[in-house]
Amino acid sequence: MITFSDGLSLPEHLVAGGLATATAVTVMHPLDTVKIFMQRASQLAAAPTSSALARHTMPTAAQAIITDRGVMGLYSGLNANLAGQVPSGAVKFAMYETLKQFLVQPHVPAQYRSLAEVASAAVAFLSCSVLLVPGEVVKSRLQAGVYRTFQEGLLRILREEGVRGLYTGYLATVIRDVPYTMLEFGLYEQLKRACRWTISREQLHAQEEWAMGGVAGGMTGWLTTPLDVIKTKLMTASRSQYRGIPAVARDVLERDGITGLFTGGLARVLWLVPFTAVFFGTHEILKRKLLQLKYELEPSANVSRMPMDRRRARREAEPVPQLGVGRGRAARWSVWADQRAICDRRPRLA
C-alpha cells in the first residue's frame, strides 16, 4: 500500500479528511443556516408580502428561524450536508495530499511549488464536486424552508426535476468553490510556512494550526461571498426564475446594488473562521492520532514506512535505557512519546 511522507496511507488520509469535515460541518451548521436564510429572504423581496424579509440581520434571521421551526430549525439540512460534505471532504483532502506528494514535490521546481499546490487544490475540489453538489442543493432548500425533511426534499427534486435537479447550480458552485479552495489551501500552506519561519520551529502546535486555518478561512470566505450569494439563489429559486449566473448577478445588482452581492457576508465569515479552524485543526490532530495508533499497534512493522525524521528519532531513542522501560503497550507509548519530543525539538514533560 502506498504510504505518504507523513507516514499515513491513502485510506487513512480519507478517514482523517472525512472525520475532520464531519466535525466542522456539525459544529458550524447553525451559522450556515442563518446565512442561507438571509440570502433566501433577499431573493423573496420581489413579492410585496415578503418585502419585510429582505433586510434580515443575523439576530433577526436566527429569531425568525427559531420562531418558525424551533431551535432544531438551525440544524435544518444537517443530514443532507453531511451526506455531501463528508465523502467530498475525504476525497478532497486525499486528492490534494496525493497530488502534492507524487506530482508537486518531486517534479515541480521549488520556486513554482506554491502555485502548483494552489492548482492541486483546484483539481482536488473538482474531483469531489460530483459528490458535494447534490447534498448542497438539498441542504440549501431545507435551510431556506422550501422543504421540511431530507427525504421529502430528495424525493421531490427527483420527481419534479430528475437527477439533473440535484446538480442545480453546479456551475455556480464550481465557480465559487474552485477559487475558494485554491485560496483556502494556498493561504493555509503559506501561513504555516510563515509561522514556522517566524517561530523557528518545524512542528506547529495545535493552536497555531487552528489559528492559521481560521485566518485563511475568514479571508477567503469574504472574498468569495458574491459567488456564494449567486450559488444560493440559483439553488433555492424556482426553475423559471433565473436563466443562469449572469441573470442572477444582474437581478441582485438592480435590486440591492453591490451590497446585495455581500448579503450574509458577515455570517459567512463568522461561520468560516471557526469552521476552517476546526476543519484544518481537526485534520492535523487526526493525522497525528492515526500515526500514533499505527506505531502503537505495529511498532516494528512500520519502521520502514516512518517519515525519515521520525525514523532517525527512533534510532536515537533506542539505546537510551530510560526510554520505554517495561513491556507491552505502555512501554511502546513511552518510546513513541520520547521520539515525538525529539522530532518536535522540545523537552519531554515529566
Coordinates of C-alpha atoms in Angstrom, one line a residue:
M1 CA 0.0 0.0 0.0
I2 CA 1.3 3.5 -0.9
T3 CA 2.5 5.4 2.1
F4 CA 2.8 9.2 2.1
S5 CA 5.8 11.2 3.5
D6 CA 3.8 11.9 6.7
G7 CA 3.6 8.1 7.4
L8 CA -0.1 7.7 6.6
S9 CA -1.7 5.6 3.8
L10 CA -4.4 6.8 1.4
P11 CA -7.3 5.1 3.3
E12 CA -6.0 6.8 6.5
H13 CA -6.0 10.2 4.7
L14 CA -9.6 9.5 3.5
V15 CA -10.6 8.8 7.1
A16 CA -8.9 11.9 8.5
G17 CA -10.4 14.1 5.8
G18 CA -13.9 12.7 6.3
L19 CA -13.9 12.9 10.1
A20 CA -12.5 16.5 10.1
T21 CA -15.2 17.6 7.6
A22 CA -18.0 15.9 9.7
T23 CA -16.7 17.7 12.9
A24 CA -16.5 21.1 11.3
V25 CA -19.9 20.8 9.5
T26 CA -21.8 19.7 12.6
V27 CA -20.3 22.4 14.9
M28 CA -20.9 25.3 12.5
H29 CA -24.1 24.3 10.8
P30 CA -26.4 26.8 12.6
L31 CA -24.5 29.8 11.3
D32 CA -24.6 28.4 7.8
T33 CA -28.4 28.1 8.2
V34 CA -28.7 31.7 9.2
K35 CA -26.6 32.8 6.2
I36 CA -28.7 30.8 3.8
F37 CA -31.9 32.2 5.3
M38 CA -30.7 35.8 4.9
Q39 CA -29.8 35.2 1.3
R40 CA -33.1 33.5 0.5
A41 CA -35.0 36.3 2.2
S42 CA -33.5 38.9 0.0
Q43 CA -34.5 36.8 -3.0
L44 CA -38.2 36.9 -1.9
A45 CA -38.2 40.8 -1.9
A46 CA -39.9 40.9 -5.3
A47 CA -43.1 39.7 -3.7
P48 CA -45.0 42.6 -1.8
T49 CA -45.9 40.3 1.1
S50 CA -42.3 39.3 1.6
S51 CA -40.6 42.7 1.4
A52 CA -40.2 42.9 5.1
L53 CA -37.9 39.8 5.0
A54 CA -35.5 41.4 2.6
R55 CA -33.4 43.2 5.4
H56 CA -32.8 40.5 7.9
T57 CA -29.8 40.8 10.2
M58 CA -28.1 37.8 11.8
P59 CA -30.1 38.1 15.1
T60 CA -33.5 38.6 13.3
A61 CA -32.8 35.8 10.9
A62 CA -31.9 33.4 13.8
Q63 CA -35.0 34.6 15.7
A64 CA -37.3 34.0 12.6
I65 CA -35.9 30.5 12.2
I66 CA -36.4 29.6 15.8
T67 CA -39.9 31.1 15.9
D68 CA -41.0 29.2 12.8
R69 CA -39.1 25.9 13.3
G70 CA -37.8 25.8 16.8
V71 CA -34.2 25.6 17.9
M72 CA -33.6 22.5 15.9
G73 CA -34.5 24.5 12.8
L74 CA -31.0 25.9 13.0
Y75 CA -29.9 22.3 12.1
S76 CA -32.2 22.0 9.1
G77 CA -30.4 20.2 6.3
L78 CA -27.6 18.8 8.5
N79 CA -28.2 15.3 7.3
A80 CA -28.0 16.4 3.7
N81 CA -25.0 18.5 4.4
L82 CA -23.1 15.6 6.0
A83 CA -24.2 13.3 3.2
G84 CA -22.5 15.5 0.7
Q85 CA -19.6 17.1 2.7
V86 CA -18.2 14.0 4.4
P87 CA -17.3 11.9 1.3
S88 CA -16.4 15.0 -0.7
G89 CA -14.1 16.2 2.2
A90 CA -12.4 12.9 2.4
V91 CA -11.8 12.8 -1.4
K92 CA -10.6 16.4 -1.5
F93 CA -8.0 16.0 1.2
A94 CA -6.8 12.7 -0.1
M95 CA -6.5 14.0 -3.7
Y96 CA -4.7 17.1 -2.5
E97 CA -2.2 15.1 -0.5
T98 CA -1.7 12.7 -3.4
L99 CA -1.0 15.4 -5.9
K100 CA 1.3 17.3 -3.5
Q101 CA 3.3 14.1 -2.6
F102 CA 3.6 12.4 -6.0
L103 CA 3.4 15.3 -8.5
V104 CA 4.3 18.7 -7.0
Q105 CA 7.1 17.8 -4.6
P106 CA 9.1 15.5 -6.9
H107 CA 8.5 17.2 -10.2
V108 CA 7.9 21.0 -9.7
P109 CA 10.8 23.4 -9.1
A110 CA 10.9 25.0 -5.7
Q111 CA 10.1 28.5 -7.0
Y112 CA 6.8 27.3 -8.6
R113 CA 5.8 24.9 -5.8
S114 CA 3.3 27.3 -4.2
L115 CA 1.5 27.8 -7.4
A116 CA 1.4 24.1 -8.1
E117 CA -0.1 23.5 -4.6
V118 CA -2.8 26.0 -5.4
A119 CA -3.5 24.3 -8.7
S120 CA -3.6 20.9 -6.8
A121 CA -6.3 22.3 -4.5
A122 CA -8.4 23.3 -7.6
V123 CA -8.1 19.8 -9.0
A124 CA -8.9 18.3 -5.6
F125 CA -12.2 20.2 -5.4
L126 CA -13.2 19.3 -9.0
S127 CA -12.6 15.6 -8.1
C128 CA -15.1 15.8 -5.2
S129 CA -17.7 18.3 -6.6
V130 CA -19.8 15.5 -8.1
L131 CA -20.3 14.2 -4.5
L132 CA -20.7 17.6 -2.9
V133 CA -23.3 19.4 -5.1
P134 CA -26.4 17.1 -4.6
G135 CA -26.1 17.4 -0.8
E136 CA -25.6 21.1 -1.1
V137 CA -28.8 21.5 -3.2
V138 CA -31.0 19.6 -0.7
K139 CA -29.3 21.3 2.2
S140 CA -29.8 24.8 0.9
R141 CA -33.5 24.2 0.2
L142 CA -34.0 22.7 3.7
Q143 CA -32.3 25.6 5.3
A144 CA -34.3 28.1 3.3
G145 CA -37.6 26.4 4.4
V146 CA -38.5 25.1 0.9
Y147 CA -38.7 21.5 2.2
R148 CA -39.3 20.2 5.7
T149 CA -37.3 16.9 5.7
F150 CA -34.3 15.5 3.9
Q151 CA -36.4 12.6 2.5
E152 CA -39.1 15.0 1.2
G153 CA -36.6 17.3 -0.4
L154 CA -34.7 14.5 -2.1
L155 CA -37.8 12.7 -3.4
R156 CA -39.5 15.9 -4.7
I157 CA -36.3 17.0 -6.5
L158 CA -36.0 13.6 -8.2
R159 CA -39.7 13.5 -9.0
E160 CA -40.1 17.1 -10.3
E161 CA -36.7 17.8 -11.8
G162 CA -35.0 14.4 -12.2
V163 CA -31.3 13.7 -11.4
R164 CA -30.4 17.0 -13.1
G165 CA -32.2 18.8 -10.3
L166 CA -29.6 17.5 -7.8
Y167 CA -27.0 19.4 -9.8
T168 CA -28.8 22.7 -10.0
G169 CA -26.2 25.5 -9.5
Y170 CA -23.4 23.1 -10.2
L171 CA -21.5 25.6 -12.4
A172 CA -22.1 28.3 -9.8
T173 CA -20.8 26.0 -7.1
V174 CA -17.6 25.3 -9.1
I175 CA -17.1 29.0 -9.9
R176 CA -17.4 29.7 -6.1
D177 CA -15.5 26.8 -4.7
V178 CA -12.6 26.4 -7.1
P179 CA -11.2 29.8 -6.2
Y180 CA -12.3 29.3 -2.6
T181 CA -10.4 26.0 -2.3
M182 CA -7.4 27.4 -4.1
L183 CA -7.2 30.4 -1.8
E184 CA -8.0 28.3 1.3
F185 CA -5.4 25.6 0.8
G186 CA -2.9 28.1 -0.7
L187 CA -3.2 30.6 2.2
Y188 CA -3.1 27.8 4.8
E189 CA 0.1 26.4 3.4
Q190 CA 1.7 29.8 3.2
L191 CA 0.6 30.9 6.6
K192 CA 2.0 27.7 8.1
R193 CA 5.3 28.3 6.4
A194 CA 5.4 31.9 7.6
C195 CA 4.6 30.7 11.1
R196 CA 7.4 28.1 11.1
W197 CA 9.9 30.7 9.8
T198 CA 8.8 33.2 12.5
I199 CA 9.0 30.8 15.5
S200 CA 12.0 28.8 14.1
R201 CA 10.2 25.5 14.7
E202 CA 9.2 22.9 12.1
Q203 CA 6.4 21.3 14.2
L204 CA 3.5 23.6 14.9
H205 CA 1.3 23.3 18.0
A206 CA -2.4 22.5 17.5
Q207 CA -3.5 26.1 18.5
E208 CA -1.1 27.5 15.9
E209 CA -2.6 25.3 13.2
W210 CA -6.1 26.2 14.2
A211 CA -5.3 29.9 14.1
M212 CA -3.7 29.6 10.6
G213 CA -6.8 27.7 9.4
G214 CA -9.2 30.3 10.8
V215 CA -7.3 33.3 9.2
A216 CA -7.2 31.5 5.8
G217 CA -11.0 30.7 6.0
G218 CA -12.1 34.2 7.0
M219 CA -10.1 36.0 4.3
T220 CA -11.2 33.5 1.6
G221 CA -14.8 33.5 2.8
W222 CA -15.3 37.3 2.5
L223 CA -13.7 37.4 -1.0
T224 CA -15.9 34.7 -2.3
T225 CA -19.2 35.9 -0.8
P226 CA -20.7 37.3 -4.1
L227 CA -20.2 33.9 -5.7
D228 CA -21.9 32.3 -2.7
V229 CA -24.9 34.6 -3.0
I230 CA -25.3 33.7 -6.7
K231 CA -25.0 30.0 -5.9
T232 CA -27.6 30.1 -3.2
K233 CA -30.1 32.0 -5.3
L234 CA -29.7 29.5 -8.1
M235 CA -30.2 26.5 -5.8
T236 CA -33.2 27.8 -4.0
A237 CA -35.1 29.6 -6.8
S238 CA -37.8 28.1 -9.0
R239 CA -36.6 26.6 -12.3
S240 CA -38.1 29.5 -14.2
Q241 CA -36.9 32.4 -12.1
Y242 CA -33.4 32.7 -13.4
R243 CA -31.6 31.8 -16.6
G244 CA -28.1 31.3 -15.5
I245 CA -25.4 33.1 -13.5
P246 CA -25.5 36.4 -15.4
A247 CA -29.2 36.7 -14.8
V248 CA -28.8 36.2 -11.0
A249 CA -26.0 38.8 -10.8
R250 CA -27.9 41.3 -12.8
D251 CA -31.0 40.9 -10.7
V252 CA -29.1 41.3 -7.4
L253 CA -27.3 44.4 -8.7
E254 CA -30.5 46.0 -10.0
R255 CA -32.4 45.3 -6.8
D256 CA -29.9 45.8 -4.0
G257 CA -26.8 47.3 -5.6
I258 CA -23.2 46.0 -4.9
T259 CA -24.1 45.4 -1.3
G260 CA -26.6 42.8 -2.3
L261 CA -23.7 40.6 -3.5
F262 CA -22.4 40.6 0.1
T263 CA -25.7 39.6 1.7
G264 CA -24.9 37.2 4.5
G265 CA -21.2 38.0 4.2
L266 CA -20.7 38.6 7.9
A267 CA -22.5 35.4 8.7
R268 CA -20.3 33.6 6.1
V269 CA -17.1 34.9 7.6
L270 CA -18.2 34.2 11.2
W271 CA -19.1 30.7 10.1
L272 CA -15.9 30.1 8.0
V273 CA -13.3 31.4 10.5
P274 CA -14.2 28.8 13.2
F275 CA -15.3 26.2 10.5
T276 CA -11.9 26.3 8.8
A277 CA -10.0 26.4 12.1
V278 CA -11.9 23.3 13.2
F279 CA -11.6 21.8 9.7
F280 CA -7.8 22.1 9.4
G281 CA -7.1 21.8 13.1
T282 CA -9.0 18.6 13.5
H283 CA -7.5 17.2 10.3
E284 CA -4.0 17.7 11.7
I285 CA -4.9 16.2 15.1
L286 CA -6.5 13.2 13.4
K287 CA -3.4 12.6 11.3
R288 CA -1.2 12.6 14.3
K289 CA -3.6 10.3 16.2
L290 CA -3.8 7.8 13.3
L291 CA 0.0 7.9 13.1
Q292 CA 0.3 7.3 16.9
L293 CA -2.1 4.4 16.7
K294 CA -0.3 2.8 13.8
Y295 CA 3.1 3.0 15.6
E296 CA 1.5 1.7 18.8
L297 CA -0.1 -1.4 17.2
E298 CA 2.7 -2.2 14.8
P299 CA 5.9 -0.6 16.1
S300 CA 8.3 -3.0 14.3
A301 CA 6.4 -3.4 11.0
N302 CA 6.1 0.3 10.5
V303 CA 9.7 1.4 10.9
S304 CA 10.3 1.3 7.2
R305 CA 7.3 3.4 6.5
M306 CA 8.0 6.1 9.0
P307 CA 8.9 9.6 7.8
M308 CA 12.7 10.0 7.8
D309 CA 12.8 12.4 10.8
R310 CA 10.8 10.0 12.9
R311 CA 12.9 7.0 11.8
R312 CA 16.1 8.9 12.8
A313 CA 14.5 9.8 16.2
R314 CA 13.6 6.2 16.8
R315 CA 17.2 5.1 16.2
E316 CA 18.5 7.8 18.5
A317 CA 16.0 6.8 21.2
E318 CA 16.5 3.1 21.2
P319 CA 19.9 2.9 23.1
V320 CA 18.7 5.2 25.9
P321 CA 17.8 2.8 28.8
Q322 CA 15.1 5.0 30.4
L323 CA 13.0 5.1 27.2
G324 CA 10.2 2.5 27.1
V325 CA 11.1 0.8 30.4
G326 CA 8.9 -2.3 30.9
R327 CA 6.9 -4.3 28.5
G328 CA 3.8 -4.1 26.4
R329 CA 1.7 -1.1 25.2
A330 CA 2.8 1.3 27.9
A331 CA 6.4 0.8 27.0
R332 CA 5.8 1.3 23.3
W333 CA 3.8 4.5 24.1
S334 CA 6.7 5.8 26.2
V335 CA 9.2 5.2 23.3
W336 CA 6.8 7.0 20.8
A337 CA 6.3 9.9 23.1
D338 CA 10.0 10.4 23.5
Q339 CA 10.5 10.2 19.8
R340 CA 7.9 12.8 19.2
A341 CA 9.6 15.1 21.7
I342 CA 12.8 14.8 19.8
C343 CA 11.1 15.4 16.5
D344 CA 9.4 18.5 17.9
R345 CA 12.6 19.8 19.3
R346 CA 11.1 20.4 22.7
P347 CA 11.8 18.7 26.0
R348 CA 9.5 16.0 27.1
L349 CA 7.3 17.0 30.1
A350 CA 7.7 14.9 33.2

